[in-house]
Coordinates of C-alpha atoms in Angstrom, one line a residue:
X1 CA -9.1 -32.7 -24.1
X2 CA -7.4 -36.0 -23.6
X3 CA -4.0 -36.3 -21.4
X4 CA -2.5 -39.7 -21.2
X5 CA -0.4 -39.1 -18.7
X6 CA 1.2 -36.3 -16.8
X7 CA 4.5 -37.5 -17.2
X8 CA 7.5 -35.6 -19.5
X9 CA 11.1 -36.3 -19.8
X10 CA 14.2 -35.9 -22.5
X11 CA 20.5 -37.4 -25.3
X12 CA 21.0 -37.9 -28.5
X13 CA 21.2 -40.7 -31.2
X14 CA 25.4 -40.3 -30.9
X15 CA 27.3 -43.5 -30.9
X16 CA 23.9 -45.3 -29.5
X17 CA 24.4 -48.1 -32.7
X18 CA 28.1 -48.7 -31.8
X19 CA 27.9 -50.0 -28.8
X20 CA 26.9 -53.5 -27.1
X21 CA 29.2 -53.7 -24.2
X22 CA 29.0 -50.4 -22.2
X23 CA 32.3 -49.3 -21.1
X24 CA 35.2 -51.3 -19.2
X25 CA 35.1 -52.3 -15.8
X26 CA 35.7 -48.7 -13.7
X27 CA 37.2 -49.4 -10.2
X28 CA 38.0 -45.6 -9.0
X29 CA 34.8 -45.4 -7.2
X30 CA 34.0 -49.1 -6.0
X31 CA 32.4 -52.3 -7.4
X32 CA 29.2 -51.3 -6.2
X33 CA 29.7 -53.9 -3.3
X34 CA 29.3 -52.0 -0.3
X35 CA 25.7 -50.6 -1.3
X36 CA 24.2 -54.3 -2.4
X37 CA 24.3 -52.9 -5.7
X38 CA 27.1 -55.5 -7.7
X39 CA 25.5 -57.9 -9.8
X40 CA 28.0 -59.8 -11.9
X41 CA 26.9 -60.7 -15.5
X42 CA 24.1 -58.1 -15.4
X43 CA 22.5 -57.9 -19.2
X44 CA 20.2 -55.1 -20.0
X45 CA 17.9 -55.7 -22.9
X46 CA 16.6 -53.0 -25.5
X47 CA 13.2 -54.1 -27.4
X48 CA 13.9 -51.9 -30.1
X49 CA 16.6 -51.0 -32.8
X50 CA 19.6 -49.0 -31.4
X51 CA 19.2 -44.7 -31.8
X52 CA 15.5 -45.1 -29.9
X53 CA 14.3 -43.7 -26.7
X54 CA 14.8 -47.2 -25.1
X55 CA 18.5 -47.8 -26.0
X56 CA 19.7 -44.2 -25.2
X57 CA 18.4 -45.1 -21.8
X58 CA 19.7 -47.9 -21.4
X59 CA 22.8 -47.1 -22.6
X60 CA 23.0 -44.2 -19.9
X61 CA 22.1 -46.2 -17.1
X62 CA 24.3 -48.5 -17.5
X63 CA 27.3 -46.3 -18.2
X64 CA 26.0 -43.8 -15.3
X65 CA 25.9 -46.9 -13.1
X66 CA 29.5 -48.1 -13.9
X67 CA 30.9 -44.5 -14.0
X68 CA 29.5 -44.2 -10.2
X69 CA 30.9 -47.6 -9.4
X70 CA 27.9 -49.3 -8.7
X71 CA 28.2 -52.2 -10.7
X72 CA 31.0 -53.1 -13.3
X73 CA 30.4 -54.6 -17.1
X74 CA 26.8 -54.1 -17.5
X75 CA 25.5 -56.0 -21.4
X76 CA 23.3 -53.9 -23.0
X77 CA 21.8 -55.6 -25.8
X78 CA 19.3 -54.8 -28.6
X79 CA 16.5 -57.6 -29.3
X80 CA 13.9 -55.5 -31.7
X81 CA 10.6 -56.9 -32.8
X82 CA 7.0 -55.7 -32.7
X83 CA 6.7 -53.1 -30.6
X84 CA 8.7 -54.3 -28.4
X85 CA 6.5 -57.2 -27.4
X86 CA 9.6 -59.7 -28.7
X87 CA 11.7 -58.6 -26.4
X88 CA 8.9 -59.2 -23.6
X89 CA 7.9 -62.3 -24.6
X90 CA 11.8 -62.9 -24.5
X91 CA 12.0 -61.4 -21.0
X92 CA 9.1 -63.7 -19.6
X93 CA 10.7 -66.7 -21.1
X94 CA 13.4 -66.3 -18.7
X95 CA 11.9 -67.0 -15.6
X96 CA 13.9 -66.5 -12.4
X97 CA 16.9 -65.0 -14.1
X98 CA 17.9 -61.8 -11.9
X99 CA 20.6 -60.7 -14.2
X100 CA 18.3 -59.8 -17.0
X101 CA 16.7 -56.4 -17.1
X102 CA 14.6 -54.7 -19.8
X103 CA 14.2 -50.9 -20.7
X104 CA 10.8 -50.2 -21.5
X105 CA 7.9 -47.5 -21.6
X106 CA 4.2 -46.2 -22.7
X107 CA 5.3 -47.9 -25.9
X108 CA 5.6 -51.7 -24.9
X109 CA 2.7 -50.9 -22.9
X110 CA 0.8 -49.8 -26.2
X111 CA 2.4 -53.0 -28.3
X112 CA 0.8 -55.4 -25.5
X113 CA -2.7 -54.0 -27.1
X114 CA -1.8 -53.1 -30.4
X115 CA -0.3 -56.8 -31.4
X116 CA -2.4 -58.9 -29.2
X117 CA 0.4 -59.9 -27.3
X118 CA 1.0 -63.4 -25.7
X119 CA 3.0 -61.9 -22.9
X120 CA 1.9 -58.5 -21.2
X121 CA 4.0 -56.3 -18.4
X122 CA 1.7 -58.1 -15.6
X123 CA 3.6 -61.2 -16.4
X124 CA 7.1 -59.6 -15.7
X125 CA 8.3 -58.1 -12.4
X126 CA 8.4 -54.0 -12.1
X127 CA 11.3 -52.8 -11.2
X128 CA 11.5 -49.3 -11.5
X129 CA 10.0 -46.1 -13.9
X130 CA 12.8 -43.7 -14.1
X131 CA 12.4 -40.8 -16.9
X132 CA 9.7 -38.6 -18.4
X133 CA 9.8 -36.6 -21.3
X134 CA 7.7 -35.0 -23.8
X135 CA 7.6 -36.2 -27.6
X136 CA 8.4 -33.5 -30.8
X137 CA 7.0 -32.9 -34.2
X138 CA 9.7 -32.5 -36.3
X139 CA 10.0 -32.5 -40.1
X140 CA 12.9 -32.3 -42.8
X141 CA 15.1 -29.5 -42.8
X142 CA 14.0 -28.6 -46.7
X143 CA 10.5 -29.7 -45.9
X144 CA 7.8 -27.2 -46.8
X145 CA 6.0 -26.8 -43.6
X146 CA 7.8 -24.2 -41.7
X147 CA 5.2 -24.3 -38.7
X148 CA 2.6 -26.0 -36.7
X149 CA -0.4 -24.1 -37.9
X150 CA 1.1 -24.6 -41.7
X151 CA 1.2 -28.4 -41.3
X152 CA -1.6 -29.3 -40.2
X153 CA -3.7 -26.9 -42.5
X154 CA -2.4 -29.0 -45.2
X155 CA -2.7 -32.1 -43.3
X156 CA -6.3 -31.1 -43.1
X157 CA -6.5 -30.9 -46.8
X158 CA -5.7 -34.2 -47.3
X159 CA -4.9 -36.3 -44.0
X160 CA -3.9 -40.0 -45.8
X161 CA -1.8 -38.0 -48.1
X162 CA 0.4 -36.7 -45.5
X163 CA 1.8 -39.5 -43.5
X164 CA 2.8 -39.4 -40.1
X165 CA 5.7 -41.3 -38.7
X166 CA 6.3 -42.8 -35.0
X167 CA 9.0 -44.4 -33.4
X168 CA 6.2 -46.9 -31.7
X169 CA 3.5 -49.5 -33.2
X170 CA -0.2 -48.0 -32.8
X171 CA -1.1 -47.2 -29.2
X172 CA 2.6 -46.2 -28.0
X173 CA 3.5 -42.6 -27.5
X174 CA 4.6 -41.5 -31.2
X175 CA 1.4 -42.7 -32.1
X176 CA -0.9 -41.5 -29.8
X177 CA 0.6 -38.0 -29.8
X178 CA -0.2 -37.6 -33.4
X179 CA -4.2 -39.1 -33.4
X180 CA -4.7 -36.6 -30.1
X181 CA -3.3 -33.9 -32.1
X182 CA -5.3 -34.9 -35.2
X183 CA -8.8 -35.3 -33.1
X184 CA -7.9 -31.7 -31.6
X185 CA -7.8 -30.1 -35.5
X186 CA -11.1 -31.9 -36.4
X187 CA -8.8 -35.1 -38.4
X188 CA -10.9 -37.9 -37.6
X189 CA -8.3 -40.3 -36.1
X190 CA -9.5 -43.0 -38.4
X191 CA -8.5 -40.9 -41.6
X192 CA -5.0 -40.3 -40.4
X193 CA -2.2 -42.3 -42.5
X194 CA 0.3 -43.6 -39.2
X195 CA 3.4 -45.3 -40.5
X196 CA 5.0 -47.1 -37.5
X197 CA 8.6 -47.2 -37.0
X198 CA 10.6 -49.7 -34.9
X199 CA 12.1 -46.5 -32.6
X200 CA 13.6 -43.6 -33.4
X201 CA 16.2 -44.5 -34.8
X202 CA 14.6 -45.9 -37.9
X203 CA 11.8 -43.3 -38.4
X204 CA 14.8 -40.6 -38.1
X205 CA 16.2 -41.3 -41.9
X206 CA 12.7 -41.8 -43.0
X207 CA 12.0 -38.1 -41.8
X208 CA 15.4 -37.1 -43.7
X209 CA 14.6 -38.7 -46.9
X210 CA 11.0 -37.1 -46.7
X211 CA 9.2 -40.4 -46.4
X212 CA 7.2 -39.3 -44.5
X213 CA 5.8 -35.8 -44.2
X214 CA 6.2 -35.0 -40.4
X215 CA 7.7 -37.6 -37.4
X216 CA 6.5 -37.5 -33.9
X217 CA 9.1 -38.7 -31.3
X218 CA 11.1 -38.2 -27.5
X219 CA 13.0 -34.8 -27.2
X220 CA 15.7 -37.1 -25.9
X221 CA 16.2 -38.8 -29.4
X222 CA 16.3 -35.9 -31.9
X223 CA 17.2 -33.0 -29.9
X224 CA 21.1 -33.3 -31.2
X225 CA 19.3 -33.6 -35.1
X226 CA 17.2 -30.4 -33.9
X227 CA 20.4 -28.5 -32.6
X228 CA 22.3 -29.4 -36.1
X229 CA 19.5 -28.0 -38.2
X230 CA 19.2 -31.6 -39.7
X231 CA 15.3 -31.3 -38.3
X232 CA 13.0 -28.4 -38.4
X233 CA 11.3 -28.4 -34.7
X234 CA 7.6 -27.1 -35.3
X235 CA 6.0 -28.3 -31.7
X236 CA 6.4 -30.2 -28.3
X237 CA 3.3 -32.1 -27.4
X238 CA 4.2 -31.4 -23.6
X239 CA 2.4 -28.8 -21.5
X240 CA 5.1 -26.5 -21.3
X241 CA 8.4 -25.5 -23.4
X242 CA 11.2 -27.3 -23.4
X243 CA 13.9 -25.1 -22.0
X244 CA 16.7 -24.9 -25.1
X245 CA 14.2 -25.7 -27.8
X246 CA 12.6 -22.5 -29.9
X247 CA 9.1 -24.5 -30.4
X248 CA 5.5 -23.8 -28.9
X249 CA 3.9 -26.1 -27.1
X250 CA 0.8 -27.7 -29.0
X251 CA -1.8 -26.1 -26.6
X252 CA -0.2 -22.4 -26.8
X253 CA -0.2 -23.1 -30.8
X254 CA -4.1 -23.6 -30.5
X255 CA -4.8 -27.1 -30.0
X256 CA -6.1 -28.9 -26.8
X257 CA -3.3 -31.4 -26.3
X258 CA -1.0 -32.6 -23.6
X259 CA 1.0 -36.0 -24.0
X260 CA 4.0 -36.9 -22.4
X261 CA 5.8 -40.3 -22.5
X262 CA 7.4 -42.5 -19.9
X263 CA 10.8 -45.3 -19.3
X264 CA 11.5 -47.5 -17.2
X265 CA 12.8 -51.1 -16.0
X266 CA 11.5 -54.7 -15.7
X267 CA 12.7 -58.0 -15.3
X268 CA 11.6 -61.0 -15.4
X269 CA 8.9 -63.4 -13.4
X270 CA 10.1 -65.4 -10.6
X271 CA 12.7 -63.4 -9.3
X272 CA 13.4 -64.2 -5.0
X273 CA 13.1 -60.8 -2.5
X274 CA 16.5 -60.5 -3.1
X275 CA 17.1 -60.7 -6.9
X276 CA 14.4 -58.2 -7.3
X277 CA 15.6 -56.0 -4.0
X278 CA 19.1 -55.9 -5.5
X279 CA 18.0 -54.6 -8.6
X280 CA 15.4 -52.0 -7.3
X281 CA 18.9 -51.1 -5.4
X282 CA 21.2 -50.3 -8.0
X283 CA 18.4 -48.2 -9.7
X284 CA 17.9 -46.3 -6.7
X285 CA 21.4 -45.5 -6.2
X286 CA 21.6 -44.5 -9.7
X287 CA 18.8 -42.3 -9.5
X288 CA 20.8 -40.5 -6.4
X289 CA 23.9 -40.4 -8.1
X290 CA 25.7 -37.5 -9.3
X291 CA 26.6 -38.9 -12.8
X292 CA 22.4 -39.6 -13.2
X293 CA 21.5 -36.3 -12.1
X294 CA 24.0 -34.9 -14.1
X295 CA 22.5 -37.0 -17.2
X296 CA 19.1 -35.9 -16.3
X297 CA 19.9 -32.4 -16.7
X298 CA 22.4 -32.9 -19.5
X299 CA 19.6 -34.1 -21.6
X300 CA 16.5 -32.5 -20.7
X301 CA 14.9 -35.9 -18.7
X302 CA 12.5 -35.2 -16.0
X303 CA 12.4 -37.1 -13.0
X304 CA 9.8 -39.8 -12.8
X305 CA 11.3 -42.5 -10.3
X306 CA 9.2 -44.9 -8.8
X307 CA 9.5 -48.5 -7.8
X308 CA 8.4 -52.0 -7.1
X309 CA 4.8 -52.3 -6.0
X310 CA 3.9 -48.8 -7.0
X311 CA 5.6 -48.7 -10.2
X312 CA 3.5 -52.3 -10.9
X313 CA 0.4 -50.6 -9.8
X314 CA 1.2 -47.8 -12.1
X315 CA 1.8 -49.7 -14.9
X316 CA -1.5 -52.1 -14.4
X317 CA -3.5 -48.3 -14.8
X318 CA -1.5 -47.2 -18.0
X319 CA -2.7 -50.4 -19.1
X320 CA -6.4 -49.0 -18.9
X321 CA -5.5 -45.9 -19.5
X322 CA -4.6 -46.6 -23.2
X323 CA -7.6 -49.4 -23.8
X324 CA -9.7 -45.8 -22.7
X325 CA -7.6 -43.3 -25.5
X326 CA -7.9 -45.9 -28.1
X327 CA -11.6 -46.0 -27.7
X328 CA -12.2 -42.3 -27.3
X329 CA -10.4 -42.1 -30.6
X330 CA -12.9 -44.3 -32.5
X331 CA -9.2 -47.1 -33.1

C-alpha cells in the first residue's frame, strides 16, 4: 500500500466566487492590537480559481480572523495559473513584503514537480499548515455508476475511456488519489486518462455536465453538492468515514488505499523575525479562536496546525515524499 500522508481534513463552494474583499472592518472584539496580531493592508493570495479547497480556506481564515477581531480588512485575492505555481512564482517575486500571504497545499507542492517550476516552496517562507482533510469520489447525480465497486469494474474495462477529473495538475492530491486507487484495482497508472482541473471549482461543472466520468476532490469543496443530491458520493479516500457522509472508505470497499490532503500558509522570502513572527501570530490565535474551532467543526476540517521551522521541515519531506509516489507509480 502507499499512504502519502497521514493527514485529513474538510465548507462549501457557497458565495466562494463573489467575494474579493472579506467582510468590513469588525471592531466589537478588538483590532487584533493587543495580541501583535494587526497587520494593516494584509492581502491573502489564492493560486487557484475561486470554489477550490484553497480559496474556501482562505476565505474562512480571513473572515474567522476579522470576526474574532484579530485583524481588520484582510484582501483575499485569486491569482490562478498552473497548479498553482503562478501564484508562487508571484509570491517569491515579492521579496520582503510581510503583508502578502498565500494559501497553499499537497497540490502546489505536486505543481512544483509536475510543471518544472522556476520557484519551489523552499524559496518562500513557511508560515503555518493549518487543515487536513480527506478527498471524495463523486460522480453526476444521473451518472450510471451507483457505487465504488461498479465504477471501477467498468473503469477496468476500459481505463482511457473513463476519464478521471482532479481539482490539481498531476502529482497534487486529486491526482494522486485517483493513480493510488487505480494501482490498488490492477489499472496501471500509466493507462489511466487524468484530466486536470484548475481546483474544484472548475472540475465541479465538468462532473455535472458528465465530462468527465467520475471527480476526485476535498470533502470540504463538494460536501454542500453531496448534501443537495447534485453529486452521487461513492467513496472517501481517507482511512476512516467521514462523520455525516453515507460513503465507505476506499480500504473497507476492498482496496488498499489511504490519501489524505493538506492547507496551509506561506509568504514570501525575506521577511525580518518580526514580519514573519507577526504572521505565525495571527494564525496561531486564529487556530485558538472560537470562531476557527467552530469553522473546523462546521465543516468537517481536521486539525493539522503546525508552524515556522517545523512546518518548513515538513514541507521540504512532502517534497520527497511525492518525487517517491510518482516513481512507485511508474509517472
Amino acid at each position: 500500500m502507499v499512504a502519502l500522508v497521514r493527514l485529513r481534513t474538510p465548507l462549501a463552494l457557497l458565495g466562494a466566487a463573489l467575494l474579493v474583499l472579506v467582510g468590513p472592518p469588525l471592531l466589537t472584539t478588538g483590532s487584533g492590537t493587543d495580541s501583535g496580531t494587526h497587520i494593516p493592508g494584509l492581502r491573502l493570495m489564492v493560486p487557484n480559481t475561486p470554489g477550490g479547497g484553497y480559496d474556501i480556506t482562505a476565505r474562512t481564515a480571513a473572515k474567522n480572523a476579522e470576526d474574532a477581531g484579530l485583524t481588520r480588512s484582510v484582501e483575499v485575492f485569486n491569482l490562478p495559473g498552473a497548479g498553482g505555481t503562478v501564484g508562487l512564482t508571484r509570491l517569491v517575486g515579492e521579496r520582503g513584503n510581510g503583508k502578502l500571504a498565500m494559501s497553499m497545499g499537497l497540490g502546489v507542492v505536486g505543481a512544483v514537480r509536475s510543471n518544472d517550476a522556476p520557484r519551489t516552496l523552499a524559496d518562500t517562507t513557511p508560515i503555518a499548515r493549518l487543515t487536513e482533510e480527506q478527498d471524495v469520489v463523486v460522480v453526476a447525480k444521473d451518472s450510471p455508476y451507483r457505487t465504488v465497486d461498479g465504477l471501477i469494474r467498468a473503469w477496468k474495462e476500459n481505463p482511457g475511456r473513463l476519464p478521471v477529473g482532479g481539482g490539481s495538475s498531476p502529482g497534487g492530491p486529486d491526482h494522486l488519489a485517483p493513480m493510488l486507487m487505480a494501482q490498488a484495482a490492477g489499472i496501471p497508472p500509466k493507462n489511466v486518462n487524468y484530466i486536470p482541473f484548475d481546483g474544484g471549482g472548475e472540475l465541479l461543472a465538468s462532473i455535472l455536465g458528465n465530462k468527465v466520468a467520475f471527480g476526485v476532490s476535498g470533502v470540504g469543496e463538494y460536501r454542500d453538492q453531496i448534501e443537495a443530491g447534485e453529486l452521487r458520493l461513492l467513496a472517501v479516500t481517507g482511512p476512516e468515514r467521514v462523520p455525516g457522509l453515507d460513503a465507505p472508505t476506499l480500504k473497507e470497499s476492498g482496496y488498499d488505499v489511504e490519501f489524505t490532503n493538506w492547507r496551509g500558509v506561506v509568504a514570501p522570502p525575506g521577511l525580518t523575525d518580526a514580519e514573519r513572527g507577526r504572521l505565525v501570530r495571527l494564525l496561531e490565535e486564529l487556530h485558538d479562536s472560537k470562531e476557527w474551532q467552530e469553522s473546523m467543526e462546521r465543516n468537517g476540517w481536521d486539525d493539522a496546525f503546525l508552524t515556522g521551522d517545523e512546518f518548513g521541515a515538513f514541507l521540504a519531506a512532502e517534497d520527497e515524499r511525492v518525487v517517491s509516489v510518482l516513481k512507485e507509480l511508474g509517472l
